[in-house]
CSV table of C-alpha atoms and ligand atoms in Angstrom, one decimal:
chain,number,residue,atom,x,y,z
A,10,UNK,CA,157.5,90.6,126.9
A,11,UNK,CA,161.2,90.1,126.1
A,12,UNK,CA,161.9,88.6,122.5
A,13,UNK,CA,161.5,84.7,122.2
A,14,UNK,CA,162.9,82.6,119.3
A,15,UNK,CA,161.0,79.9,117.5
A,16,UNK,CA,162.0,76.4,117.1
A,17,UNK,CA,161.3,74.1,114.5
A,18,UNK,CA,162.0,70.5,114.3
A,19,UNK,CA,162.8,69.0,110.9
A,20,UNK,CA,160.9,65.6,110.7
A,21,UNK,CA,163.3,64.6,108.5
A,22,UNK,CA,165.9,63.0,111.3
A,23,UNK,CA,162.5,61.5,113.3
A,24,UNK,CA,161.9,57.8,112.5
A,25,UNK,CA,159.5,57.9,110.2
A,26,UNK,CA,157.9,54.4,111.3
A,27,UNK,CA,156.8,56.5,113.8
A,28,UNK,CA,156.2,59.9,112.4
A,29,UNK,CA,153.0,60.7,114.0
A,30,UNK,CA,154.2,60.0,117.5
A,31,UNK,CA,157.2,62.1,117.2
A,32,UNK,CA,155.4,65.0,115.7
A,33,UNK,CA,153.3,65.0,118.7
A,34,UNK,CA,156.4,64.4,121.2
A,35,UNK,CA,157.6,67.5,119.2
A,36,UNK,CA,154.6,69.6,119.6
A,37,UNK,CA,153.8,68.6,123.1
A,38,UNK,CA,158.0,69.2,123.6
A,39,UNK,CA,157.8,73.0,122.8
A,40,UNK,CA,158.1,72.9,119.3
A,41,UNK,CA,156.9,76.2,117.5
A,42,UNK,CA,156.3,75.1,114.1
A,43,UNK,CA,156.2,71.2,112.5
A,44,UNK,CA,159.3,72.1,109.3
A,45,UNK,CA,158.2,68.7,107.2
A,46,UNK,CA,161.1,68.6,104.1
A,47,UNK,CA,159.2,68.1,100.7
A,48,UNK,CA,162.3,66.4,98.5
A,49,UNK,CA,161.8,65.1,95.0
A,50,UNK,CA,164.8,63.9,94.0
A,51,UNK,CA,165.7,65.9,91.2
A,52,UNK,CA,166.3,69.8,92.9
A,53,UNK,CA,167.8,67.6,95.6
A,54,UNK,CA,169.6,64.3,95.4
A,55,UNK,CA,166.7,62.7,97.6
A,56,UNK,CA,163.6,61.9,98.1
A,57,UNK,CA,161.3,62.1,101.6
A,58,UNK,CA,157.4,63.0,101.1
A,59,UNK,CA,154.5,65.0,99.8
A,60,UNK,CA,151.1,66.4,100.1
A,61,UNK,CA,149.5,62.6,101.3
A,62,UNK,CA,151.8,62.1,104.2
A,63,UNK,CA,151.4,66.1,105.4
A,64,UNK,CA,147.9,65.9,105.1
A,65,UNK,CA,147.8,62.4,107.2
A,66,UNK,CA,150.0,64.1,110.1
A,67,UNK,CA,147.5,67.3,109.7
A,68,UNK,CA,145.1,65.0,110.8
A,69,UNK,CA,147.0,64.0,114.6
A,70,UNK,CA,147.4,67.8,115.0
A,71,UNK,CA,146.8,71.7,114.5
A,72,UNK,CA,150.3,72.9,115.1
A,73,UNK,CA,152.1,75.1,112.6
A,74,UNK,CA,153.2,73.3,109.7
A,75,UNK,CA,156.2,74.3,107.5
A,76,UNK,CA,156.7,72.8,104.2
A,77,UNK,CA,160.6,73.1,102.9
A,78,UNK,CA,159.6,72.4,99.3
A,79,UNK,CA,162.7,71.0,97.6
A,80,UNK,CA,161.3,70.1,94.4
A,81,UNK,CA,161.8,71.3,90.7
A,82,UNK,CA,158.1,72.9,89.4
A,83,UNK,CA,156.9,73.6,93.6
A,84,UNK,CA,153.9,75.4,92.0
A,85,UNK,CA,152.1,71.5,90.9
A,86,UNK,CA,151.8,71.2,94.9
A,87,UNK,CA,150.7,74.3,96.2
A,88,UNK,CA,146.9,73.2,95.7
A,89,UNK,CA,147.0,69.7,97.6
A,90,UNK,CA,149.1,71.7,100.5
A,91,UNK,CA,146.2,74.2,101.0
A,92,UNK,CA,144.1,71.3,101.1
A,93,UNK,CA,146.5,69.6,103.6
A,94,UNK,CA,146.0,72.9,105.5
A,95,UNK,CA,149.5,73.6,106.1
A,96,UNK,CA,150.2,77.4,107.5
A,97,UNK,CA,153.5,78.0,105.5
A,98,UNK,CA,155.4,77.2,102.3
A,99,UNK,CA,158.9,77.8,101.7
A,100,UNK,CA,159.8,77.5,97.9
A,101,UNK,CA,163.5,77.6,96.7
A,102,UNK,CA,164.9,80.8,94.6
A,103,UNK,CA,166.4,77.8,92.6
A,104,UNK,CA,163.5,76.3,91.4
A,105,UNK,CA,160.4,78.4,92.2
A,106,UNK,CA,160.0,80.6,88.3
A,107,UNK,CA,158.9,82.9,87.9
A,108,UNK,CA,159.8,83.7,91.6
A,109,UNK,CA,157.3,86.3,92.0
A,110,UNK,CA,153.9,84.1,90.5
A,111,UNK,CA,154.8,81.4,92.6
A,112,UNK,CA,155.1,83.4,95.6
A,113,UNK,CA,151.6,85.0,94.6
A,114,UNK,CA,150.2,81.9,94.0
A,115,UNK,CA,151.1,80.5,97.7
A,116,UNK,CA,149.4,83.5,98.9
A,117,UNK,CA,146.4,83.3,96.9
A,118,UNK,CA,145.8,79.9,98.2
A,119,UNK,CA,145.6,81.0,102.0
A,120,UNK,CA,149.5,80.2,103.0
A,121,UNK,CA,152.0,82.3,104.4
A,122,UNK,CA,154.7,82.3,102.1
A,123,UNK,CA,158.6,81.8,102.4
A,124,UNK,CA,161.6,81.7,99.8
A,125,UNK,CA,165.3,79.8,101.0
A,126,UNK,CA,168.4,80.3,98.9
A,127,UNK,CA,170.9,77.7,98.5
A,128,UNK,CA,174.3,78.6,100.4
A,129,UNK,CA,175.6,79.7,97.1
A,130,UNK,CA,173.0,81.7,96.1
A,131,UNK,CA,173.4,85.7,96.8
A,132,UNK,CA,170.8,87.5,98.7
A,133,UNK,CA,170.1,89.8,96.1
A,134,UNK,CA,168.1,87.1,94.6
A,135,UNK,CA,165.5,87.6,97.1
A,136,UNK,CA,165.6,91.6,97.0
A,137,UNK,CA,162.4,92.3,94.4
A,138,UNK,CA,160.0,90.3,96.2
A,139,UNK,CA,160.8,90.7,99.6
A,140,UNK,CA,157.9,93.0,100.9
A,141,UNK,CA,155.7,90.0,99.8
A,142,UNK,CA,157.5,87.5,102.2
A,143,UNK,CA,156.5,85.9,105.1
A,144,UNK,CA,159.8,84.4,106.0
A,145,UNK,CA,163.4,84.0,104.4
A,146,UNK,CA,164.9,80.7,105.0
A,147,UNK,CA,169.0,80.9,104.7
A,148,UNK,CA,170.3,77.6,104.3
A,149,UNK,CA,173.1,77.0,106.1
A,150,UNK,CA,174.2,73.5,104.3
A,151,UNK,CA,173.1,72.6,100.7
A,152,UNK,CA,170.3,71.0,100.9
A,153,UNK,CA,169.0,67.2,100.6
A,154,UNK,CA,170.4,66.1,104.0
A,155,UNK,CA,170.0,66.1,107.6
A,156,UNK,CA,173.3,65.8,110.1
A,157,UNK,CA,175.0,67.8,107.7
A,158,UNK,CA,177.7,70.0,109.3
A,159,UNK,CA,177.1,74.2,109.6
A,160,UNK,CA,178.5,76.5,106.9
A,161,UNK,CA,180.1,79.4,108.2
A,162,UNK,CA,179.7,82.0,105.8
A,163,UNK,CA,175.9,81.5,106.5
A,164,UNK,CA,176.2,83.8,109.7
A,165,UNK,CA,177.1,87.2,107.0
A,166,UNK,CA,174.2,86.1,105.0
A,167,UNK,CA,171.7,85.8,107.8
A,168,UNK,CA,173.4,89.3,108.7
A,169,UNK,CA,172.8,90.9,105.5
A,170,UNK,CA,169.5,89.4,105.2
A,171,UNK,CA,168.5,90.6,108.4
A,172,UNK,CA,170.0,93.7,107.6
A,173,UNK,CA,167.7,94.3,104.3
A,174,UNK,CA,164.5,93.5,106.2
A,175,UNK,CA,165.2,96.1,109.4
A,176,UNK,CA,166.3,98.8,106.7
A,177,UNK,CA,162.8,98.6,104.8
A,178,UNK,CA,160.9,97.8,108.2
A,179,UNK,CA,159.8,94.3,106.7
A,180,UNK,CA,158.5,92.1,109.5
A,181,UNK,CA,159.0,89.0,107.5
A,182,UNK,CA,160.4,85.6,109.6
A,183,UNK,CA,164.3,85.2,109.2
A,184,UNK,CA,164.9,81.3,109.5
A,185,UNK,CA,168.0,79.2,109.0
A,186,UNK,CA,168.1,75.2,108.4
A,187,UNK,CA,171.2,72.7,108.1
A,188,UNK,CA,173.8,72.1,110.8
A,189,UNK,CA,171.6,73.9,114.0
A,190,UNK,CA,171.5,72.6,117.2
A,191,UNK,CA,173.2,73.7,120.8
A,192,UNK,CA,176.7,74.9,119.6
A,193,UNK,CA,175.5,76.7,116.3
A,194,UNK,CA,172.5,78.6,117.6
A,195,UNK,CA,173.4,81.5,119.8
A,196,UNK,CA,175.1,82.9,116.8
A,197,UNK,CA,172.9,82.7,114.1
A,198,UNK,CA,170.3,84.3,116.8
A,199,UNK,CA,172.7,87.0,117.2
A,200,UNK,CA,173.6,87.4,113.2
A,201,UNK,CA,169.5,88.0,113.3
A,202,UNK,CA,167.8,84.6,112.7
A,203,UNK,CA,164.7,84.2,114.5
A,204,UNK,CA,163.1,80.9,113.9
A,205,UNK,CA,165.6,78.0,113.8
A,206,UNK,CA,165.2,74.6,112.2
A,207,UNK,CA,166.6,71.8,113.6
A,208,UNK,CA,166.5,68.0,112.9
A,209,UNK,CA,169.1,65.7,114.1
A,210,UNK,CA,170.1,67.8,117.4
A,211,UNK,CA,165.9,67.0,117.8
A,212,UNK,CA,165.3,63.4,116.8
A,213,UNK,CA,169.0,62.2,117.5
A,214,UNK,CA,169.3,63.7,121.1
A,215,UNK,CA,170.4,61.9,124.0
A,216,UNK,CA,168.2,64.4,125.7
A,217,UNK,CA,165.2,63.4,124.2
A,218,UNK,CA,162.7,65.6,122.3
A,219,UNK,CA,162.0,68.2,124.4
A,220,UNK,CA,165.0,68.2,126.2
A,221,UNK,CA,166.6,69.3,122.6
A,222,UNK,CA,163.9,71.6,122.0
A,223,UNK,CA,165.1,73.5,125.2
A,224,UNK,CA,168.6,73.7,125.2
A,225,UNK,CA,168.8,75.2,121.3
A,226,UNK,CA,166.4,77.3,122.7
A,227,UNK,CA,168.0,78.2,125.9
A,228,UNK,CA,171.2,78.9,123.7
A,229,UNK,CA,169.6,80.2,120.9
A,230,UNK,CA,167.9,82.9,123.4
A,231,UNK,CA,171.8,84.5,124.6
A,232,UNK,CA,172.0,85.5,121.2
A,233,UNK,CA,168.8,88.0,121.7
A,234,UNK,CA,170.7,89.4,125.4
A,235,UNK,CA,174.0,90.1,124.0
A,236,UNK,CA,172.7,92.3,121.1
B,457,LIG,C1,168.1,69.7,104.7
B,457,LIG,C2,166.8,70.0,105.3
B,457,LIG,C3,166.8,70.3,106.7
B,457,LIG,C4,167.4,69.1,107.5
B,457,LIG,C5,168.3,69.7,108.5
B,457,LIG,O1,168.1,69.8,103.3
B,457,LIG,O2,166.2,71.2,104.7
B,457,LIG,O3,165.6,70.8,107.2
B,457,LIG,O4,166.4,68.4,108.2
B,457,LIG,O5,169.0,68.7,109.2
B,457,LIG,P1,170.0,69.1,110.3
B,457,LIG,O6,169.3,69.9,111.3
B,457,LIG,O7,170.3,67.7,110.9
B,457,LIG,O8,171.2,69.7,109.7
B,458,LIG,ZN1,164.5,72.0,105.7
């Protein structure tokens, strides 16, 4: 089976009048994985949703949910996420402290877990609890906002990240959020990135839902042939 990459649309850029229908136009579009943006207005100059909403949505379907926490203390919400039975949790570097309890703790309540880093934040901050991770997230704008534009430097990072994870055989997820759609994705594929986030080349395509789903893919996936 030749290598696939994963998609995940950011509900963020969906209308949120409508945020169950577009999570299941999502799903049923080819999405891989549901990434809902937790924001609380202080780690982030915005604010979206929390546990009530995920667990509502968790209710219209089983897909794989993917909670971007951007929030200051992200441990207060790990126990009303299991309970929303979400499958992952990404905490930031930034705010998650100590890094390595609140990694424990995600695992210890039944979640995969994941740790982002700011665009300004090294790699090395990451290092020491790598072989505990489910998935790195490299952010590839700061964070707070959707329709942001891409950050170039982000393609070294996702490099040296992936380059860290082959070198001690760690299977961990490499995923990259802010500024991906068509034009952005065959090279972070190619840089190593494997599950891509993506919300408003989703939820503001002319091509619809799953027509956007298909075309990051399609590019996405010429990133895995030219290695
Ligand atoms: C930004 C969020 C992203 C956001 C990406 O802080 O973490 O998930 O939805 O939006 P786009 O894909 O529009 O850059
Ligand atoms: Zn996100």
């Amino acid at each position: 089976m030749p290598e696939r990459i994963r998609i995940a649309p950011s509900v963020l850029s969906a209308d949120f009048a409508r945020l169950g229908e577009q999570v299941l136009e999502a799903v049923e579009g080819g999405a891989n994985s549901i990434h809902l943006d937790m924001m609380d207005g202080h780690f982030v100059p915005n604010l979206t949703f929390g546990p009530p909403i995920i667990k509502a949505l968790r209710q219209q379907t089983d897909a794989h949910f993917d909670v971007h926490m951007m929030v200051e203390n992200p441990e207060r919400y790990i126990p009303a996420l299991a309970e929303a039975r979400v499958d992952l949790v990404t905490v930031h570097v930034e705010a998650a402290r100590p890094l390595h309890r609140v990694v424990h703790q995600i695992k210890e309540a039944g979640i995969l877990a994941g740790v982002a880093l700011n665009p300004a934040t090294p790699v090395a901050a990451v290092e020491e609890v790598l072989p505990e991770l489910d998935l790195v997230l490299v952010m590839s704008v700061n964070p707070g906002f959707g329709g942001q534009s891409f950050i170039e430097s982000s393609v070294e990072k996702i490099a040296q990240v992936r380059g860290m994870l082959d070198e001690r055989g760690l299977k961990a997820e490499l995923q990259v959020d802010g500024g991906i759609g068509p034009d952005t994705a065959e090279r972070v594929v190619r840089a190593g990135a494997r599950m891509l986030v993506a919300g408003s080349a989703v939820f503001g395509s002319p091509h619809g839902i799953k027509g956007a789903i298909d075309v990051i893919r399609r590019n996405g996936e010429r990133g895995l042939i030219s290695h």
